[in-house]
Short mmCIF file of N, CA and C in Angstrom, two decimals:
data_model
loop_
_atom_site.label_atom_id
_atom_site.label_comp_id
_atom_site.label_asym_id
_atom_site.label_seq_id
_atom_site.Cartn_x
_atom_site.Cartn_y
_atom_site.Cartn_z
N UNK A 99 73.07 82.94 -9.20
CA UNK A 99 72.73 84.35 -8.60
C UNK A 99 73.64 85.32 -9.89
N UNK A 100 72.69 86.46 -10.29
CA UNK A 100 73.22 87.56 -11.18
C UNK A 100 73.63 88.61 -10.06
N UNK A 101 74.72 89.60 -10.28
CA UNK A 101 75.02 90.15 -9.53
C UNK A 101 75.77 91.54 -10.46
N UNK A 102 75.64 93.11 -10.40
CA UNK A 102 74.92 94.26 -11.35
C UNK A 102 75.44 95.17 -10.90
N UNK A 103 76.97 95.94 -11.46
CA UNK A 103 77.67 97.17 -10.69
C UNK A 103 77.56 97.85 -11.32
N UNK A 104 76.79 99.01 -10.77
CA UNK A 104 77.10 99.82 -11.86
C UNK A 104 78.57 100.88 -11.25
N UNK A 105 78.45 102.00 -12.19
CA UNK A 105 79.68 103.03 -12.39
C UNK A 105 79.26 103.69 -13.09
N UNK A 106 80.08 104.95 -12.46
CA UNK A 106 80.30 105.88 -13.62
C UNK A 106 78.98 107.31 -13.74
N UNK A 107 78.86 107.66 -11.91
CA UNK A 107 77.70 108.43 -12.17
C UNK A 107 78.33 109.80 -11.17
N UNK A 108 78.52 110.77 -11.45
CA UNK A 108 79.28 111.78 -11.06
C UNK A 108 78.32 113.07 -10.93
N UNK A 109 79.07 114.30 -10.94
CA UNK A 109 78.48 115.58 -10.34
C UNK A 109 78.56 116.13 -12.24
N UNK A 110 77.48 116.43 -12.45
CA UNK A 110 78.14 117.46 -14.18
C UNK A 110 77.37 118.81 -14.27
N UNK A 111 78.19 119.66 -15.18
CA UNK A 111 76.76 120.25 -15.40
C UNK A 111 76.08 120.23 -16.64
N UNK A 112 74.64 121.07 -16.60
CA UNK A 112 74.01 120.85 -17.94
C UNK A 112 74.87 121.81 -18.50
N UNK A 113 74.26 120.33 -20.03
CA UNK A 113 75.21 120.28 -21.21
C UNK A 113 76.03 119.22 -21.45
N UNK A 114 76.53 118.73 -20.51
CA UNK A 114 77.84 118.15 -20.15
C UNK A 114 77.57 116.90 -20.34
N UNK A 115 78.45 115.45 -20.57
CA UNK A 115 77.97 114.19 -20.58
C UNK A 115 78.64 113.45 -19.73
N UNK A 116 78.16 112.44 -19.59
CA UNK A 116 78.47 111.04 -18.59
C UNK A 116 78.15 109.84 -19.77
N UNK A 117 79.36 108.66 -19.23
CA UNK A 117 78.79 107.42 -19.19
C UNK A 117 78.95 106.53 -18.41
N UNK A 118 77.88 105.94 -18.38
CA UNK A 118 77.76 105.08 -16.94
C UNK A 118 77.72 103.49 -17.86
N UNK A 119 78.41 102.41 -16.90
CA UNK A 119 78.85 101.41 -16.67
C UNK A 119 78.24 100.19 -15.62
N UNK A 120 77.89 98.62 -16.55
CA UNK A 120 76.84 97.98 -15.99
C UNK A 120 77.88 96.61 -15.85
N UNK A 121 78.59 96.42 -14.53
CA UNK A 121 79.53 94.72 -15.21
C UNK A 121 78.46 93.50 -14.20
N UNK A 122 77.82 93.07 -15.48
CA UNK A 122 77.32 91.98 -14.85
C UNK A 122 77.80 90.41 -14.55
N UNK A 123 77.51 90.26 -13.43
CA UNK A 123 78.69 88.74 -13.30
C UNK A 123 77.21 87.93 -13.85
N UNK A 124 78.35 86.60 -13.86
CA UNK A 124 77.25 85.36 -14.38
C UNK A 124 78.08 84.85 -16.01
N UNK A 125 77.74 83.22 -16.13
CA UNK A 125 77.97 83.28 -17.54
C UNK A 125 76.94 83.14 -18.95
N UNK A 126 75.82 83.87 -18.35
CA UNK A 126 74.34 83.80 -19.84
C UNK A 126 74.45 85.39 -19.45
N UNK A 127 74.92 86.71 -19.93
CA UNK A 127 74.27 87.85 -19.77
C UNK A 127 74.99 87.82 -21.31
N UNK A 128 74.96 87.25 -22.32
CA UNK A 128 74.87 87.41 -23.70
C UNK A 128 73.86 87.26 -24.01
N UNK A 129 72.75 86.43 -22.53
CA UNK A 129 71.16 85.92 -23.34
C UNK A 129 70.21 87.20 -22.10
N UNK A 130 70.78 87.73 -21.39
CA UNK A 130 70.08 88.78 -20.56
C UNK A 130 69.39 90.22 -21.65
N UNK A 131 68.20 90.05 -21.29
CA UNK A 131 67.61 91.82 -21.84
C UNK A 131 68.20 92.85 -20.75
N UNK A 132 69.10 93.61 -21.30
CA UNK A 132 69.24 94.58 -20.05
C UNK A 132 68.48 95.83 -20.12
N UNK A 133 68.44 96.58 -19.28
CA UNK A 133 67.97 98.09 -19.20
C UNK A 133 68.44 98.80 -18.48
N UNK A 134 68.11 100.33 -18.55
CA UNK A 134 68.55 101.13 -17.62
C UNK A 134 67.49 102.30 -16.56
N UNK A 135 67.41 102.26 -15.93
CA UNK A 135 66.08 103.19 -15.07
C UNK A 135 66.67 103.93 -14.18
N UNK A 136 65.31 105.27 -13.70
CA UNK A 136 66.13 105.82 -13.27
C UNK A 136 65.04 106.26 -12.14
N UNK A 137 65.40 107.05 -10.91
CA UNK A 137 64.75 107.49 -9.74
C UNK A 137 65.17 108.39 -9.53
N UNK A 138 63.74 110.35 -9.71
CA UNK A 138 64.37 111.13 -8.72
C UNK A 138 63.93 111.22 -7.74
N UNK A 139 64.17 112.06 -6.56
CA UNK A 139 63.73 112.37 -5.35
C UNK A 139 62.12 112.26 -5.39
N UNK A 140 62.01 111.38 -4.80
CA UNK A 140 59.88 111.92 -4.36
C UNK A 140 59.44 111.09 -5.65
N UNK A 141 59.80 110.51 -6.63
CA UNK A 141 59.71 110.09 -8.00
C UNK A 141 59.20 108.35 -7.60
N UNK A 142 58.63 108.10 -8.80
CA UNK A 142 58.92 106.39 -9.31
C UNK A 142 59.89 106.32 -10.46
N UNK A 143 60.42 104.67 -10.01
CA UNK A 143 60.90 104.28 -10.74
C UNK A 143 60.86 104.35 -12.29
N UNK A 144 61.66 105.16 -12.93
CA UNK A 144 60.88 105.15 -14.51
C UNK A 144 62.02 104.10 -15.46
N UNK A 145 61.73 103.23 -16.76
CA UNK A 145 62.57 102.82 -17.60
C UNK A 145 63.31 104.04 -18.41
N UNK A 146 64.52 103.89 -18.70
CA UNK A 146 65.34 104.66 -19.39
C UNK A 146 65.73 104.28 -20.78
N UNK A 147 65.86 102.87 -20.98
CA UNK A 147 66.60 102.80 -21.74
C UNK A 147 66.89 101.09 -21.96
N UNK A 148 66.04 100.41 -22.90
CA UNK A 148 66.83 99.29 -22.92
C UNK A 148 66.90 98.42 -24.12
N UNK A 149 67.80 97.26 -24.22
CA UNK A 149 69.09 96.83 -24.98
C UNK A 149 68.51 94.93 -25.17
N UNK A 150 68.19 94.50 -26.16
CA UNK A 150 67.90 92.75 -26.43
C UNK A 150 69.38 92.46 -25.91
N UNK A 151 69.63 91.42 -26.35
CA UNK A 151 70.19 90.34 -25.88
C UNK A 151 71.20 90.46 -26.78
N UNK A 152 71.08 90.51 -27.67
CA UNK A 152 72.15 90.68 -28.82
C UNK A 152 72.20 92.39 -29.36
N UNK A 153 72.30 93.17 -28.60
CA UNK A 153 72.42 94.55 -29.12
C UNK A 153 71.49 94.89 -30.57
N UNK A 154 70.12 93.93 -30.76
CA UNK A 154 70.14 93.88 -32.39
C UNK A 154 68.34 95.82 -31.53
N UNK A 155 68.32 95.30 -30.38
CA UNK A 155 66.93 96.49 -30.36
C UNK A 155 67.13 96.89 -29.49
N UNK A 156 67.48 98.16 -29.22
CA UNK A 156 67.10 98.80 -28.36
C UNK A 156 65.36 99.97 -28.20
N UNK A 157 64.99 100.75 -27.24
CA UNK A 157 64.02 101.79 -27.25
C UNK A 157 64.40 102.59 -25.79
N UNK A 158 63.82 103.42 -25.65
CA UNK A 158 64.38 104.56 -25.05
C UNK A 158 62.62 105.85 -24.24
N UNK A 159 63.00 106.41 -23.35
CA UNK A 159 62.16 107.13 -22.75
C UNK A 159 62.01 108.21 -23.46
N UNK A 160 60.54 108.42 -23.93
CA UNK A 160 60.84 110.03 -25.06
C UNK A 160 61.81 111.04 -24.45
N UNK A 161 61.69 110.95 -23.17
CA UNK A 161 62.52 111.81 -22.62
C UNK A 161 63.93 111.95 -22.60
N UNK A 162 64.40 111.07 -23.22
CA UNK A 162 65.79 110.62 -23.57
C UNK A 162 66.25 110.56 -24.32
N UNK A 163 65.21 110.77 -25.87
CA UNK A 163 65.45 110.13 -27.17
C UNK A 163 66.56 111.28 -27.79
N UNK A 164 67.67 110.76 -28.55
CA UNK A 164 68.45 111.56 -29.33
C UNK A 164 69.63 112.35 -27.93
N UNK A 165 69.51 112.22 -27.05
CA UNK A 165 70.20 112.22 -25.56
C UNK A 165 70.62 110.88 -25.62
N UNK A 166 70.70 109.78 -25.33
CA UNK A 166 71.36 108.55 -24.33
C UNK A 166 71.27 107.67 -25.33
N UNK A 167 72.16 107.14 -25.52
CA UNK A 167 72.66 106.04 -26.12
C UNK A 167 73.00 104.50 -25.11
N UNK A 168 72.10 103.55 -25.24
CA UNK A 168 72.23 102.62 -24.53
C UNK A 168 73.01 101.70 -25.44
N UNK A 169 74.09 100.43 -25.07
CA UNK A 169 74.75 99.56 -25.50
C UNK A 169 74.97 98.45 -24.65
N UNK A 170 75.60 97.90 -25.31
CA UNK A 170 76.34 96.24 -24.65
C UNK A 170 77.81 96.00 -25.41
N UNK A 171 78.56 95.51 -24.44
CA UNK A 171 79.76 94.80 -24.86
C UNK A 171 78.92 93.40 -24.66
N UNK A 172 79.12 91.91 -25.25
CA UNK A 172 78.78 90.81 -24.44
C UNK A 172 80.05 90.37 -24.06
N UNK A 173 81.17 90.40 -24.99
CA UNK A 173 82.35 89.97 -24.22
C UNK A 173 82.64 90.36 -23.03
N UNK A 174 82.69 91.24 -22.75
CA UNK A 174 83.17 92.06 -21.19
C UNK A 174 81.59 91.65 -20.10
N UNK A 175 80.55 90.99 -20.82
CA UNK A 175 79.73 91.36 -19.96
C UNK A 175 79.47 93.04 -19.11
N UNK A 176 79.02 94.49 -19.84
CA UNK A 176 79.13 94.55 -19.98
C UNK A 176 77.89 95.45 -20.47
N UNK A 177 77.24 96.43 -20.32
CA UNK A 177 75.98 97.79 -20.34
C UNK A 177 76.34 98.80 -20.28
N UNK A 178 76.72 100.19 -21.33
CA UNK A 178 76.47 101.42 -21.12
C UNK A 178 75.56 101.68 -21.54
N UNK A 179 75.37 103.62 -20.89
CA UNK A 179 74.58 104.47 -20.97
C UNK A 179 75.43 105.58 -21.14
N UNK A 180 75.87 105.96 -22.27
CA UNK A 180 76.01 107.28 -22.53
C UNK A 180 74.97 108.64 -22.34
N UNK A 181 75.24 109.46 -22.32
CA UNK A 181 74.00 110.24 -21.36
C UNK A 181 75.26 111.72 -21.84
N UNK A 182 74.22 112.63 -23.59
CA UNK A 182 74.70 113.29 -23.77
C UNK A 182 73.79 114.33 -23.30
N UNK A 183 74.11 115.74 -23.24
CA UNK A 183 73.27 117.45 -23.48
C UNK A 183 72.71 116.97 -21.70
N UNK A 184 73.16 116.82 -21.05
CA UNK A 184 72.27 116.25 -19.97
C UNK A 184 71.69 117.67 -19.63
N UNK A 185 70.81 117.01 -18.59
CA UNK A 185 69.61 118.59 -18.39
C UNK A 185 69.53 118.16 -16.67
N UNK A 186 69.31 119.26 -16.00
CA UNK A 186 68.80 118.93 -14.31
C UNK A 186 67.99 118.17 -14.37
N UNK A 187 66.94 118.23 -15.08
CA UNK A 187 65.81 116.92 -14.88
C UNK A 187 66.21 115.91 -14.93
N UNK A 188 67.64 115.39 -15.41
CA UNK A 188 68.36 114.04 -15.60
C UNK A 188 69.26 113.59 -14.52
N UNK A 189 69.00 113.81 -13.08
CA UNK A 189 69.19 114.18 -12.19
C UNK A 189 68.29 113.24 -11.33
N UNK A 190 68.91 112.06 -10.82
CA UNK A 190 68.46 110.75 -10.47
C UNK A 190 69.71 110.01 -9.71
N UNK A 191 69.07 108.46 -9.07
CA UNK A 191 69.72 107.08 -9.11
C UNK A 191 69.18 106.58 -10.43
N UNK A 192 70.89 106.04 -10.82
CA UNK A 192 70.53 105.25 -12.10
C UNK A 192 70.90 104.20 -11.87
N UNK A 193 69.63 102.95 -12.67
CA UNK A 193 70.25 101.05 -12.28
C UNK A 193 69.86 100.90 -13.30
N UNK A 194 70.81 99.99 -13.05
CA UNK A 194 70.91 99.00 -14.55
C UNK A 194 69.90 97.65 -13.66
N UNK A 195 69.27 96.97 -15.05
CA UNK A 195 68.62 96.26 -14.32
C UNK A 195 68.73 94.48 -15.53
N UNK A 196 68.55 93.22 -14.84
CA UNK A 196 68.50 92.69 -15.85
C UNK A 196 67.25 91.91 -16.15
N UNK A 197 66.70 91.25 -16.95
CA UNK A 197 66.26 90.16 -17.31
C UNK A 197 66.41 88.45 -18.02
N UNK A 198 66.87 88.27 -16.20
CA UNK A 198 67.08 86.57 -16.44
C UNK A 198 66.56 85.44 -17.09
N UNK A 199 65.10 85.90 -17.28
CA UNK A 199 64.49 85.05 -17.40
C UNK A 199 63.62 84.60 -18.82
N UNK A 200 64.05 86.23 -19.28
CA UNK A 200 63.18 86.38 -20.69
C UNK A 200 61.35 86.56 -20.69
N UNK A 201 61.44 87.15 -20.02
CA UNK A 201 59.87 86.87 -19.02
C UNK A 201 59.45 88.53 -19.63
N UNK A 202 60.20 89.41 -19.80
CA UNK A 202 59.66 90.86 -20.09
C UNK A 202 59.92 91.44 -18.47
N UNK A 203 60.73 90.48 -17.84
CA UNK A 203 60.11 91.53 -16.48
C UNK A 203 61.92 91.44 -15.65
N UNK A 204 62.46 92.02 -15.20
CA UNK A 204 63.69 92.29 -14.94
C UNK A 204 63.78 92.23 -13.40
N UNK A 205 64.74 91.10 -13.18
CA UNK A 205 64.50 90.04 -11.64
C UNK A 205 65.71 90.46 -11.50
N UNK A 206 67.03 90.76 -11.88
CA UNK A 206 67.79 91.27 -10.83
C UNK A 206 68.40 92.94 -11.08
N UNK A 207 68.76 93.21 -10.05
CA UNK A 207 68.86 94.92 -9.71
C UNK A 207 70.83 95.08 -9.65
N UNK A 208 71.29 96.90 -10.44
CA UNK A 208 72.32 96.72 -9.48
C UNK A 208 71.69 97.82 -8.45
N UNK A 209 72.78 98.43 -7.40
CA UNK A 209 72.62 98.89 -6.55
C UNK A 209 72.18 100.82 -7.20
N UNK A 210 72.94 100.98 -8.27
CA UNK A 210 72.16 102.19 -8.16
C UNK A 210 73.98 103.48 -8.33
N UNK A 211 73.62 104.70 -9.20
CA UNK A 211 74.55 105.58 -9.49
C UNK A 211 74.27 106.66 -9.15
N UNK A 212 74.49 107.55 -8.59
CA UNK A 212 74.36 109.07 -8.67
C UNK A 212 74.52 110.03 -9.37
N UNK A 213 73.39 110.65 -10.35
CA UNK A 213 73.88 111.11 -11.59
C UNK A 213 72.86 113.17 -10.87
N UNK A 214 74.01 113.46 -11.14
CA UNK A 214 73.56 115.03 -10.51
C UNK A 214 73.78 116.32 -11.57
N UNK A 215 72.80 116.59 -12.11
CA UNK A 215 72.81 117.59 -13.51
C UNK A 215 72.82 119.02 -12.49
N UNK A 216 73.94 120.12 -12.53
CA UNK A 216 73.29 121.45 -11.84
C UNK A 216 73.56 122.36 -13.61
N UNK A 217 72.31 122.89 -12.90
CA UNK A 217 72.18 124.25 -13.94
C UNK A 217 73.06 125.06 -14.02
#
């Protein structure tokens, strides 16, 4: 069983920064592709950023390119999302997710952490 626990959300003014963390249980973290998703009220859950098992490949939604950075520390079983130049439209619940089977689908999810950006 894989468990994911996010932290680091909160209230920040537009233009500010936050860093989200996601600690993943299990001995195979270093083999998992990971991603961050977000869901705003009344909207679908969308992918924000993804990272390969090694950290050598990353991808981003167009809306966050140049502002957000995904990274991982396999020694700490942790994936991060550094969010800079935050905008009110970044307000959402942020979830980390794990592709434990390496099939391109995320099968384990965290409980989410709220990010609120005030204007």
